[in-house]
Short mmCIF file of C-alpha atoms and ligand atoms in Angstrom, two decimals:
data_model
loop_
_atom_site.label_atom_id
_atom_site.label_comp_id
_atom_site.label_asym_id
_atom_site.label_seq_id
_atom_site.Cartn_x
_atom_site.Cartn_y
_atom_site.Cartn_z
CA MET K 30 65.67 108.21 98.94
CA VAL K 31 68.52 106.24 100.59
CA LYS K 32 68.20 102.49 100.18
CA THR K 33 69.77 99.80 102.29
CA SER K 34 73.48 99.25 102.46
CA ASN K 35 75.49 97.48 99.77
CA SER K 36 77.82 95.13 101.62
CA ASP K 37 80.48 95.05 98.87
CA LEU K 38 83.49 97.11 99.80
CA TYR K 39 85.02 99.17 96.99
CA ASP K 40 88.69 100.11 96.98
CA ILE K 41 87.98 103.53 95.47
CA ILE K 42 84.80 105.45 94.85
CA ILE K 43 85.30 108.40 92.51
CA ILE K 44 82.70 111.18 92.52
CA GLY K 45 82.51 112.86 89.11
CA SER K 46 83.28 111.82 85.53
CA GLY K 47 85.02 114.93 84.22
CA PRO K 48 88.72 114.87 83.27
CA ALA K 49 89.86 114.43 86.91
CA GLY K 50 87.45 111.58 87.68
CA CYS K 51 88.20 109.78 84.42
CA SER K 52 91.94 110.01 84.90
CA ALA K 53 91.59 108.73 88.47
CA GLY K 54 89.48 105.82 87.21
CA ILE K 55 92.03 104.80 84.59
CA TYR K 56 94.92 104.88 87.09
CA ALA K 57 92.88 103.05 89.73
CA ARG K 58 92.00 100.20 87.36
CA ARG K 59 95.57 99.92 86.09
CA ALA K 60 96.40 99.21 89.73
CA LYS K 61 93.64 96.54 89.67
CA LEU K 62 91.61 98.30 92.35
CA ARG K 63 87.86 97.74 92.53
CA THR K 64 86.65 101.13 91.41
CA LEU K 65 83.24 102.77 91.14
CA LEU K 66 82.69 106.07 89.36
CA ILE K 67 79.55 108.00 90.30
CA GLU K 68 78.08 110.63 87.98
CA ARG K 69 74.82 112.49 88.42
CA PHE K 70 74.26 113.75 84.84
CA ALA K 71 75.80 112.77 81.51
CA PRO K 72 79.42 111.57 81.68
CA GLY K 73 81.96 114.29 80.90
CA GLY K 74 81.52 116.98 83.55
CA LYS K 75 81.89 120.66 82.68
CA LEU K 76 83.59 119.78 79.37
CA LEU K 77 80.10 119.20 77.98
CA ASN K 78 79.41 122.94 78.33
CA TYR K 79 82.28 123.95 76.08
CA GLU K 80 82.58 123.94 72.34
CA ARG K 81 86.15 122.94 71.62
CA VAL K 82 89.50 122.41 73.29
CA GLU K 83 92.69 123.81 71.79
CA ASN K 84 95.16 123.50 74.66
CA TYR K 85 95.11 119.81 75.60
CA PRO K 86 98.40 118.26 74.46
CA GLY K 87 98.14 115.88 71.54
CA PHE K 88 95.38 117.72 69.69
CA PRO K 89 97.08 120.38 67.54
CA GLU K 90 93.79 120.76 65.67
CA PRO K 91 91.18 121.79 68.27
CA ILE K 92 89.01 118.87 69.35
CA ALA K 93 85.26 119.17 70.06
CA ALA K 94 84.86 119.26 73.84
CA PHE K 95 82.11 116.61 73.84
CA GLU K 96 84.40 114.36 71.76
CA LEU K 97 87.24 114.71 74.28
CA ALA K 98 84.78 114.01 77.13
CA LYS K 99 83.58 110.91 75.26
CA ARG K 100 87.14 109.69 74.71
CA PHE K 101 87.95 110.13 78.41
CA ASN K 102 84.86 108.14 79.35
CA ASP K 103 85.41 105.45 76.70
CA HIS K 104 88.90 105.04 78.13
CA VAL K 105 87.43 104.61 81.63
CA ASP K 106 84.99 101.97 80.35
CA ALA K 107 87.76 100.14 78.49
CA PHE K 108 89.58 99.71 81.82
CA GLY K 109 86.50 98.22 83.49
CA VAL K 110 85.57 100.92 85.98
CA GLU K 111 82.10 100.26 87.43
CA ARG K 112 79.61 103.09 87.07
CA LEU K 113 76.62 104.40 88.98
CA SER K 114 74.35 107.23 87.86
CA ALA K 115 73.24 108.90 91.09
CA GLU K 116 73.38 112.09 93.12
CA VAL K 117 75.84 111.94 96.02
CA GLN K 118 74.07 113.34 99.08
CA GLN K 119 76.43 112.75 101.98
CA LEU K 120 79.75 111.20 102.94
CA ASP K 121 80.51 109.38 106.18
CA VAL K 122 84.30 109.51 106.48
CA SER K 123 84.58 108.86 110.22
CA GLY K 124 86.12 105.37 110.00
CA PRO K 125 88.32 103.21 107.78
CA VAL K 126 85.21 101.98 105.96
CA LYS K 127 83.77 105.12 104.41
CA ARG K 128 80.18 105.46 103.25
CA VAL K 129 78.97 107.29 100.19
CA ILE K 130 75.26 107.98 100.55
CA THR K 131 73.62 108.55 97.16
CA SER K 132 70.12 108.91 95.76
CA GLU K 133 70.32 105.25 94.67
CA ALA K 134 72.25 103.39 97.36
CA THR K 135 74.61 103.65 100.30
CA LEU K 136 78.00 102.35 99.22
CA GLU K 137 81.05 101.33 101.22
CA THR K 138 84.63 102.00 100.23
CA LYS K 139 88.18 102.13 101.53
CA THR K 140 88.90 105.46 99.83
CA ILE K 141 87.05 108.31 98.13
CA ILE K 142 88.24 110.66 95.38
CA ILE K 143 86.14 113.83 95.21
CA ALA K 144 86.24 115.01 91.58
CA SER K 145 82.84 116.68 91.52
CA GLY K 146 83.99 119.87 89.80
CA ALA K 147 82.36 123.26 90.08
CA ALA K 148 79.15 124.94 88.95
CA PRO K 149 78.73 128.38 87.33
CA LYS K 150 78.31 131.30 89.72
CA THR K 151 75.34 133.59 89.34
CA LEU K 152 75.33 137.41 89.41
CA GLY K 153 72.62 137.59 92.04
CA VAL K 154 70.88 140.55 90.39
CA SER K 155 67.19 141.20 89.97
CA GLY K 156 65.68 139.35 86.99
CA GLU K 157 68.45 136.75 86.79
CA ARG K 158 66.45 133.90 88.28
CA GLU K 159 63.17 135.04 86.72
CA PHE K 160 64.58 134.95 83.18
CA GLU K 161 66.83 131.87 83.49
CA GLY K 162 66.09 129.75 80.41
CA ARG K 163 64.29 132.74 78.83
CA GLY K 164 67.33 134.81 77.92
CA VAL K 165 69.63 134.23 80.91
CA SER K 166 72.10 131.40 80.26
CA TYR K 167 75.27 129.93 81.73
CA CYS K 168 76.15 127.78 78.69
CA ALA K 169 76.78 129.25 75.23
CA VAL K 170 77.19 125.87 73.56
CA CYS K 171 73.76 124.86 74.89
CA ASP K 172 71.87 128.05 74.08
CA ALA K 173 73.67 130.14 71.43
CA PRO K 174 71.52 128.91 68.50
CA PHE K 175 68.44 130.43 70.17
CA PHE K 176 69.97 133.89 69.69
CA ARG K 177 70.63 133.81 65.96
CA ASP K 178 70.80 137.39 64.59
CA GLN K 179 69.94 138.86 68.00
CA ASP K 180 72.00 141.05 70.34
CA VAL K 181 73.44 139.37 73.43
CA ALA K 182 75.59 140.31 76.40
CA VAL K 183 78.33 138.23 78.02
CA VAL K 184 79.39 139.03 81.58
CA GLY K 185 82.91 138.28 82.85
CA GLY K 186 86.52 138.81 81.85
CA GLY K 187 88.09 135.36 82.28
CA ASP K 188 88.91 132.60 79.77
CA THR K 189 85.37 131.28 79.83
CA ALA K 190 83.68 134.62 79.13
CA VAL K 191 86.06 135.44 76.28
CA GLU K 192 85.87 131.99 74.65
CA GLU K 193 82.10 131.88 74.94
CA ALA K 194 81.73 135.44 73.62
CA MET K 195 83.66 134.44 70.52
CA TYR K 196 81.52 131.33 70.11
CA LEU K 197 78.39 133.48 70.33
CA THR K 198 79.57 135.71 67.45
CA ARG K 199 78.82 132.81 65.11
CA PHE K 200 75.13 133.12 65.92
CA ALA K 201 74.38 136.54 67.36
CA ASN K 202 74.20 139.85 65.54
CA ARG K 203 76.24 141.68 68.23
CA VAL K 204 77.98 140.47 71.36
CA TYR K 205 78.58 142.94 74.20
CA LEU K 206 81.19 141.74 76.67
CA ILE K 207 80.57 143.47 79.99
CA HIS K 208 83.53 143.47 82.34
CA ARG K 209 83.79 145.07 85.76
CA ARG K 210 87.40 146.22 85.30
CA ASP K 211 89.47 147.82 82.51
CA LYS K 212 91.60 144.71 81.96
CA LEU K 213 90.58 141.18 81.03
CA ARG K 214 91.77 138.21 83.04
CA ALA K 215 91.70 135.82 80.05
CA ALA K 216 94.82 134.42 78.33
CA GLN K 217 96.44 137.00 76.05
CA ASP K 218 95.82 135.17 72.77
CA LEU K 219 92.12 134.85 73.63
CA GLN K 220 91.99 138.57 74.42
CA ASP K 221 93.64 139.43 71.10
CA ARG K 222 91.14 137.37 69.16
CA LEU K 223 88.21 138.89 71.03
CA LEU K 224 89.34 142.48 70.63
CA ASN K 225 89.89 141.92 66.88
CA ASN K 226 86.42 140.49 66.35
CA ASP K 227 84.16 143.05 64.61
CA LYS K 228 81.03 141.59 66.14
CA VAL K 229 82.20 142.22 69.73
CA ASP K 230 81.97 145.43 71.76
CA VAL K 231 83.63 145.40 75.17
CA ILE K 232 81.92 147.51 77.81
CA TRP K 233 84.62 148.20 80.41
CA ASN K 234 84.35 149.07 84.13
CA THR K 235 80.71 148.12 84.13
CA VAL K 236 78.46 145.83 86.16
CA VAL K 237 74.94 144.53 85.59
CA GLN K 238 72.42 145.95 88.04
CA GLU K 239 69.23 144.46 86.71
CA ILE K 240 67.93 142.18 83.96
CA HIS K 241 64.54 143.14 82.63
CA GLY K 242 62.11 141.73 80.10
CA GLY K 243 58.59 140.61 79.36
CA GLU K 244 56.55 137.57 78.37
CA ALA K 245 58.95 136.59 75.58
CA GLY K 246 62.04 136.84 77.77
CA VAL K 247 64.95 139.22 78.32
CA GLU K 248 64.66 142.64 76.69
CA GLY K 249 67.53 144.57 78.25
CA LEU K 250 69.95 145.28 81.07
CA LYS K 251 70.40 148.12 83.49
CA LEU K 252 74.15 148.71 83.70
CA TYR K 253 76.37 150.83 85.91
CA ASN K 254 79.70 152.23 84.77
CA LYS K 255 81.79 152.43 87.94
CA LYS K 256 84.43 154.74 86.49
CA ASP K 257 82.00 157.37 85.18
CA ASP K 258 79.45 156.78 87.96
CA ARG K 259 76.79 156.44 85.27
CA GLU K 260 73.74 154.20 84.87
CA PHE K 261 72.56 153.24 81.40
CA ASN K 262 70.42 150.68 79.60
CA LEU K 263 71.49 148.14 77.01
CA SER K 264 68.96 146.46 74.76
CA VAL K 265 69.75 142.70 74.41
CA GLN K 266 67.67 139.55 74.05
CA GLY K 267 70.13 137.33 75.86
CA ILE K 268 72.69 137.50 78.67
CA PHE K 269 75.35 134.84 79.20
CA VAL K 270 76.95 134.87 82.66
CA PHE K 271 80.53 133.57 83.04
CA VAL K 272 81.77 135.01 86.31
CA GLY K 273 83.59 131.97 87.68
CA PHE K 274 82.58 128.79 89.43
CA SER K 275 81.64 127.54 92.90
CA PRO K 276 82.75 124.06 94.00
CA ASN K 277 80.22 121.20 93.99
CA THR K 278 80.74 120.30 97.64
CA HIS K 279 77.25 120.22 99.16
CA PHE K 280 77.86 116.60 100.26
CA VAL K 281 81.33 117.21 101.73
CA PRO K 282 81.35 117.00 105.55
CA ALA K 283 82.98 119.66 107.74
CA ALA K 284 85.79 117.26 108.67
CA ILE K 285 87.20 117.72 105.15
CA GLY K 286 88.96 121.09 105.10
CA THR K 287 88.01 123.71 102.50
CA ASP K 288 89.32 127.19 101.71
CA GLU K 289 87.37 130.43 102.18
CA LYS K 290 85.57 129.88 98.84
CA GLY K 291 84.65 126.29 99.70
CA PHE K 292 87.19 124.52 97.45
CA VAL K 293 88.65 121.35 99.02
CA ILE K 294 92.16 121.78 100.38
CA THR K 295 94.70 119.07 99.53
CA ASN K 296 98.43 118.63 99.67
CA GLU K 297 100.47 117.79 96.57
CA ASN K 298 99.44 114.13 96.89
CA MET K 299 95.77 115.22 96.62
CA GLU K 300 95.23 114.10 100.24
CA THR K 301 92.54 116.03 102.10
CA SER K 302 92.44 116.56 105.86
CA VAL K 303 90.81 113.09 106.23
CA MET K 304 92.94 109.98 105.64
CA GLY K 305 91.72 107.98 102.65
CA VAL K 306 89.83 110.91 101.12
CA TYR K 307 91.32 112.74 98.12
CA ALA K 308 90.22 115.60 95.89
CA ALA K 309 91.10 116.22 92.24
CA GLY K 310 90.27 118.74 89.52
CA ASP K 311 88.25 121.94 89.71
CA VAL K 312 86.75 121.10 93.13
CA ARG K 313 90.22 121.41 94.64
CA SER K 314 91.73 124.63 95.98
CA LYS K 315 94.45 125.52 93.44
CA ASN K 316 95.72 128.20 91.07
CA LEU K 317 95.31 126.73 87.60
CA ARG K 318 92.06 125.05 86.58
CA GLN K 319 92.65 123.36 83.23
CA ILE K 320 91.82 119.99 81.73
CA VAL K 321 95.49 119.10 81.85
CA THR K 322 95.78 119.95 85.57
CA ALA K 323 92.55 118.06 86.32
CA THR K 324 93.81 114.88 84.64
CA SER K 325 97.09 115.25 86.51
CA ASP K 326 95.26 115.63 89.83
CA GLY K 327 93.17 112.52 89.10
CA ALA K 328 96.23 110.39 88.40
CA ILE K 329 97.99 111.58 91.58
CA ALA K 330 94.86 111.00 93.69
CA ALA K 331 94.46 107.43 92.43
CA VAL K 332 98.14 106.60 93.05
CA SER K 333 97.91 108.11 96.56
CA ALA K 334 94.75 106.09 97.29
CA HIS K 335 96.48 102.93 96.08
CA ARG K 336 99.43 103.57 98.38
CA TYR K 337 97.10 104.20 101.35
CA ILE K 338 95.22 100.94 100.68
CA ASP K 339 98.46 98.95 100.41
CA GLU K 340 99.96 100.43 103.57
CA ASN K 341 96.79 100.05 105.66
CA SER K 342 95.42 96.65 104.58
CA ARG K 343 94.98 95.62 108.25
CA LEU K 344 92.20 98.21 108.58
CA TRP K 345 89.85 96.16 106.41
CA SER K 346 90.89 92.58 107.25
P1 LIG S 15 87.60 133.23 86.34
O1 LIG S 15 88.93 133.06 85.73
O2 LIG S 15 87.45 133.13 87.80
O3 LIG S 15 87.04 134.63 85.83
C1 LIG S 15 85.81 135.12 86.28
C2 LIG S 15 85.60 136.48 85.66
O4 LIG S 15 84.34 136.97 86.09
C3 LIG S 15 86.66 137.52 86.08
O5 LIG S 15 86.98 138.33 84.98
C4 LIG S 15 85.94 138.31 87.16
O6 LIG S 15 86.33 139.66 87.20
C5 LIG S 15 84.51 138.23 86.71
N1 LIG S 15 83.56 138.29 87.84
C6 LIG S 15 83.56 137.53 88.96
N2 LIG S 15 82.49 137.84 89.73
C7 LIG S 15 81.82 138.81 89.08
C8 LIG S 15 80.66 139.53 89.35
N3 LIG S 15 79.93 139.31 90.45
N4 LIG S 15 80.25 140.47 88.46
C9 LIG S 15 80.95 140.70 87.34
N5 LIG S 15 82.07 140.04 87.01
C10 LIG S 15 82.50 139.09 87.87
O7 LIG S 15 86.53 132.16 85.75
P2 LIG S 15 86.48 131.42 84.33
O8 LIG S 15 86.75 132.35 83.22
O9 LIG S 15 85.21 130.67 84.32
O10 LIG S 15 87.67 130.40 84.41
C11 LIG S 15 87.71 129.43 85.49
C12 LIG S 15 88.99 128.62 85.34
O11 LIG S 15 88.89 127.78 84.19
C13 LIG S 15 90.22 129.50 85.14
O12 LIG S 15 91.29 128.91 85.82
C14 LIG S 15 90.43 129.47 83.65
O13 LIG S 15 91.76 129.69 83.28
C15 LIG S 15 89.96 128.05 83.30
N6 LIG S 15 89.50 127.97 81.91
C16 LIG S 15 90.42 127.70 80.96
C17 LIG S 15 90.03 127.64 79.63
C18 LIG S 15 91.07 127.35 78.59
O14 LIG S 15 92.23 127.18 78.91
N7 LIG S 15 90.73 127.25 77.33
C19 LIG S 15 88.72 127.87 79.27
C20 LIG S 15 87.80 128.18 80.27
C21 LIG S 15 88.21 128.23 81.59
P3 LIG S 15 87.81 140.11 87.69
O15 LIG S 15 88.72 139.82 86.53
O16 LIG S 15 87.65 141.56 87.97
O17 LIG S 15 88.10 139.29 88.90
#
């Protein structure tokens, strides 16, 4: 429920505490701006769903993803960024004083940085919703231990699917990676490691048509091989879906331009179509979604917001 207005005016409100939001917070506080970071769940964003990170500069030994998320957030706290745990419901960006309407309060700010990330996409097949939490999962790190010595399927051919499939081999008996084409999208070294793993079978040119099961959960999948025009069943107790992400933009008003998939469009300064509103990280329309590009976006967004505040001080006097 929306409470009454907080009269304090923030310089920057950052939505999201993943790598982009944290980086923005650090840069904003270095510029001595009054900064609030809003997070709806645990601090860390999507990083909390991964096991380890091996491509963030400075960590030649892979670092646990939750540890990197913690370090980002400790860094934010060390710089004195204010925090609020709340769900952002709506933005009013029509004037120089912008309003962020959350489940806890309505807040006022000169600028907003949208760093709300993206959520896993679903397959949209029969049985997916019914068996979510009972064999259907979108997070291997969260759920892999439940499938010790069982057979599981992973759907997708990108970095996430391949990394998570390899993680699952530590627990599962067999891991079937089901991909709709005959070529993976994942980075080549990830592909090499996957294809050399004895516990993994890749099922090419195939899509999931149905997930079926019983009282205890998932029992199998109905699959369709597009190349051979053939339907067949696969017996598994779990299915992990990694078919990309949709942006977390339910609160973003139409005035802020998005691309055809709903990702927020910015220029190279992270400016959106509305002055004083910026986007950073996975929520942004861009080609390369990595921790390193998210932290870069966050820094650029905070510097751009600082410049806008400096150049437009008359708006709030
Ligand atoms: P992604 O790169 O968009 O890949 C999604 C995969 O799912 C693709 O292989 C796609 O097939 C498949 N797919 C999409 N819709 C499908 C459907 N309805 N049914 C079956 N398959 C479907 O997503 P991601 O792997 O989650 O990666 C997202 C971003 O994060 C990427 O930029 C990635 O590089 C980055 N990332 C990086 C790392 C890392 O560097 N360590 C780790 C994880 C993620 P097609 O190939 O046929 O399109």
